[in-house]
């Protein structure tokens, strides 16, 4: 790794303080387009504290080091910090990135910055979250979130063993691509629509555990006659479980979730969730970096949507739904392993 001058270090600190985004490492130089030989990979995540994005960043850094690529990581200050992500893209271009990997906080909020980068010859790949339209980036490496939601819904339906669902739904951020896809996939998997009377209530919790607990508490004040819960991600599943436990309802609820973090798999093992659907953020990051290396060497760009897969994790398998147990899940989960 090249030694940086005090001036470069000072510039990096100034950028971190003034751009509204966090900074991991910077390198100087003009933007290099494909075929220049040296991959300079910039990563922009939604935040730098969420364990999911920490895993993605660590995997991207390791893949860059293993393949001789320069690497720099920036992030928004919070989930939804579109302005911070726009500034991060601009900063990475100034630093000389020839590939930018991004998990967009908004599928539409960073489109102009992405277009400017692509017009300048930078390869832009979305990780985890697709843009709208999808072809605003060169390619997307991500979970098929509709399919993941469908897996969760199919599991919950099978686990109910023919009993009609009485369902509460805990959604993420209204209007976001991931939330919409997982929600729609779950309904298809369980065999319902948004207008189905089997849905007894829903709340939006923006991915937050505390908000999910509050939302579930509010829903349960209206009725406790439920037997199933959809949670868009594991933190919201944990919040929902806390509210259900306070009401003494956990023993008769089938709750599924999506993420596949190590804590979430442990939640399944401990009986808080019946199942979770695991994603593979390290695979997204690794494949993104390999595409960046190929682009730098040959100018060849990936295209379209690349599904990095998902898997149901449960210790209570059901007919018709392929799954792995929590022992497998704890071997393959992301985040801190106990």
JSON list of N, CA, C and O in Angstrom, two decimals, residues 265 278 280 311-313 324-333:
[
{"chain": "A", "resi": 265, "resn": "UNK", "atom": "N", "xyz": [-29.98, -15.77, 12.97]},
{"chain": "A", "resi": 265, "resn": "UNK", "atom": "CA", "xyz": [-29.96, -17.24, 12.98]},
{"chain": "A", "resi": 265, "resn": "UNK", "atom": "C", "xyz": [-30.06, -17.75, 14.41]},
{"chain": "A", "resi": 265, "resn": "UNK", "atom": "O", "xyz": [-30.76, -18.73, 14.69]},
{"chain": "A", "resi": 278, "resn": "UNK", "atom": "N", "xyz": [-31.82, -16.25, 4.61]},
{"chain": "A", "resi": 278, "resn": "UNK", "atom": "CA", "xyz": [-30.46, -15.73, 4.63]},
{"chain": "A", "resi": 278, "resn": "UNK", "atom": "C", "xyz": [-30.07, -15.12, 3.30]},
{"chain": "A", "resi": 278, "resn": "UNK", "atom": "O", "xyz": [-30.32, -15.69, 2.23]},
{"chain": "A", "resi": 280, "resn": "UNK", "atom": "N", "xyz": [-26.58, -13.16, 1.28]},
{"chain": "A", "resi": 280, "resn": "UNK", "atom": "CA", "xyz": [-25.13, -13.39, 1.23]},
{"chain": "A", "resi": 280, "resn": "UNK", "atom": "C", "xyz": [-24.41, -12.12, 0.77]},
{"chain": "A", "resi": 280, "resn": "UNK", "atom": "O", "xyz": [-23.95, -12.02, -0.37]},
{"chain": "A", "resi": 311, "resn": "UNK", "atom": "N", "xyz": [-31.50, -18.36, 1.24]},
{"chain": "A", "resi": 311, "resn": "UNK", "atom": "CA", "xyz": [-31.77, -19.70, 1.76]},
{"chain": "A", "resi": 311, "resn": "UNK", "atom": "C", "xyz": [-32.58, -19.61, 3.04]},
{"chain": "A", "resi": 311, "resn": "UNK", "atom": "O", "xyz": [-32.31, -18.78, 3.91]},
{"chain": "A", "resi": 312, "resn": "UNK", "atom": "N", "xyz": [-33.59, -20.48, 3.16]},
{"chain": "A", "resi": 312, "resn": "UNK", "atom": "CA", "xyz": [-34.40, -20.53, 4.37]},
{"chain": "A", "resi": 312, "resn": "UNK", "atom": "C", "xyz": [-33.62, -21.25, 5.47]},
{"chain": "A", "resi": 312, "resn": "UNK", "atom": "O", "xyz": [-33.05, -22.32, 5.26]},
{"chain": "A", "resi": 313, "resn": "UNK", "atom": "N", "xyz": [-33.60, -20.65, 6.66]},
{"chain": "A", "resi": 313, "resn": "UNK", "atom": "CA", "xyz": [-32.94, -21.22, 7.83]},
{"chain": "A", "resi": 313, "resn": "UNK", "atom": "C", "xyz": [-34.00, -21.52, 8.89]},
{"chain": "A", "resi": 313, "resn": "UNK", "atom": "O", "xyz": [-34.71, -20.60, 9.33]},
{"chain": "A", "resi": 324, "resn": "UNK", "atom": "N", "xyz": [-32.26, -25.06, 5.39]},
{"chain": "A", "resi": 324, "resn": "UNK", "atom": "CA", "xyz": [-31.08, -25.52, 6.14]},
{"chain": "A", "resi": 324, "resn": "UNK", "atom": "C", "xyz": [-31.35, -25.28, 7.62]},
{"chain": "A", "resi": 324, "resn": "UNK", "atom": "O", "xyz": [-32.09, -24.36, 8.00]},
{"chain": "A", "resi": 325, "resn": "UNK", "atom": "N", "xyz": [-30.70, -26.08, 8.48]},
{"chain": "A", "resi": 325, "resn": "UNK", "atom": "CA", "xyz": [-30.89, -25.89, 9.91]},
{"chain": "A", "resi": 325, "resn": "UNK", "atom": "C", "xyz": [-29.99, -24.78, 10.44]},
{"chain": "A", "resi": 325, "resn": "UNK", "atom": "O", "xyz": [-29.14, -24.24, 9.71]},
{"chain": "A", "resi": 326, "resn": "UNK", "atom": "N", "xyz": [-30.14, -24.45, 11.72]},
{"chain": "A", "resi": 326, "resn": "UNK", "atom": "CA", "xyz": [-29.40, -23.33, 12.26]},
{"chain": "A", "resi": 326, "resn": "UNK", "atom": "C", "xyz": [-27.91, -23.64, 12.43]},
{"chain": "A", "resi": 326, "resn": "UNK", "atom": "O", "xyz": [-27.10, -22.72, 12.47]},
{"chain": "A", "resi": 327, "resn": "UNK", "atom": "N", "xyz": [-27.56, -24.93, 12.53]},
{"chain": "A", "resi": 327, "resn": "UNK", "atom": "CA", "xyz": [-26.13, -25.26, 12.57]},
{"chain": "A", "resi": 327, "resn": "UNK", "atom": "C", "xyz": [-25.46, -24.82, 11.28]},
{"chain": "A", "resi": 327, "resn": "UNK", "atom": "O", "xyz": [-24.39, -24.20, 11.29]},
{"chain": "A", "resi": 328, "resn": "UNK", "atom": "N", "xyz": [-26.11, -25.10, 10.15]},
{"chain": "A", "resi": 328, "resn": "UNK", "atom": "CA", "xyz": [-25.60, -24.64, 8.84]},
{"chain": "A", "resi": 328, "resn": "UNK", "atom": "C", "xyz": [-25.65, -23.11, 8.79]},
{"chain": "A", "resi": 328, "resn": "UNK", "atom": "O", "xyz": [-24.72, -22.46, 8.32]},
{"chain": "A", "resi": 329, "resn": "UNK", "atom": "N", "xyz": [-26.75, -22.56, 9.30]},
{"chain": "A", "resi": 329, "resn": "UNK", "atom": "CA", "xyz": [-26.90, -21.11, 9.27]},
{"chain": "A", "resi": 329, "resn": "UNK", "atom": "C", "xyz": [-25.81, -20.40, 10.04]},
{"chain": "A", "resi": 329, "resn": "UNK", "atom": "O", "xyz": [-25.28, -19.37, 9.59]},
{"chain": "A", "resi": 330, "resn": "UNK", "atom": "N", "xyz": [-25.44, -20.92, 11.21]},
{"chain": "A", "resi": 330, "resn": "UNK", "atom": "CA", "xyz": [-24.40, -20.28, 12.01]},
{"chain": "A", "resi": 330, "resn": "UNK", "atom": "C", "xyz": [-23.02, -20.43, 11.38]},
{"chain": "A", "resi": 330, "resn": "UNK", "atom": "O", "xyz": [-22.12, -19.63, 11.66]},
{"chain": "A", "resi": 331, "resn": "UNK", "atom": "N", "xyz": [-22.85, -21.41, 10.53]},
{"chain": "A", "resi": 331, "resn": "UNK", "atom": "CA", "xyz": [-21.60, -21.55, 9.80]},
{"chain": "A", "resi": 331, "resn": "UNK", "atom": "C", "xyz": [-21.51, -20.58, 8.62]},
{"chain": "A", "resi": 331, "resn": "UNK", "atom": "O", "xyz": [-20.42, -20.21, 8.19]},
{"chain": "A", "resi": 332, "resn": "UNK", "atom": "N", "xyz": [-22.66, -20.16, 8.10]},
{"chain": "A", "resi": 332, "resn": "UNK", "atom": "CA", "xyz": [-22.69, -19.38, 6.87]},
{"chain": "A", "resi": 332, "resn": "UNK", "atom": "C", "xyz": [-23.28, -17.98, 7.03]},
{"chain": "A", "resi": 332, "resn": "UNK", "atom": "O", "xyz": [-23.41, -17.25, 6.04]},
{"chain": "A", "resi": 333, "resn": "UNK", "atom": "N", "xyz": [-23.59, -17.59, 8.26]},
{"chain": "A", "resi": 333, "resn": "UNK", "atom": "CA", "xyz": [-24.22, -16.29, 8.49]},
{"chain": "A", "resi": 333, "resn": "UNK", "atom": "C", "xyz": [-23.19, -15.17, 8.37]},
{"chain": "A", "resi": 333, "resn": "UNK", "atom": "O", "xyz": [-21.99, -15.40, 8.37]}
]
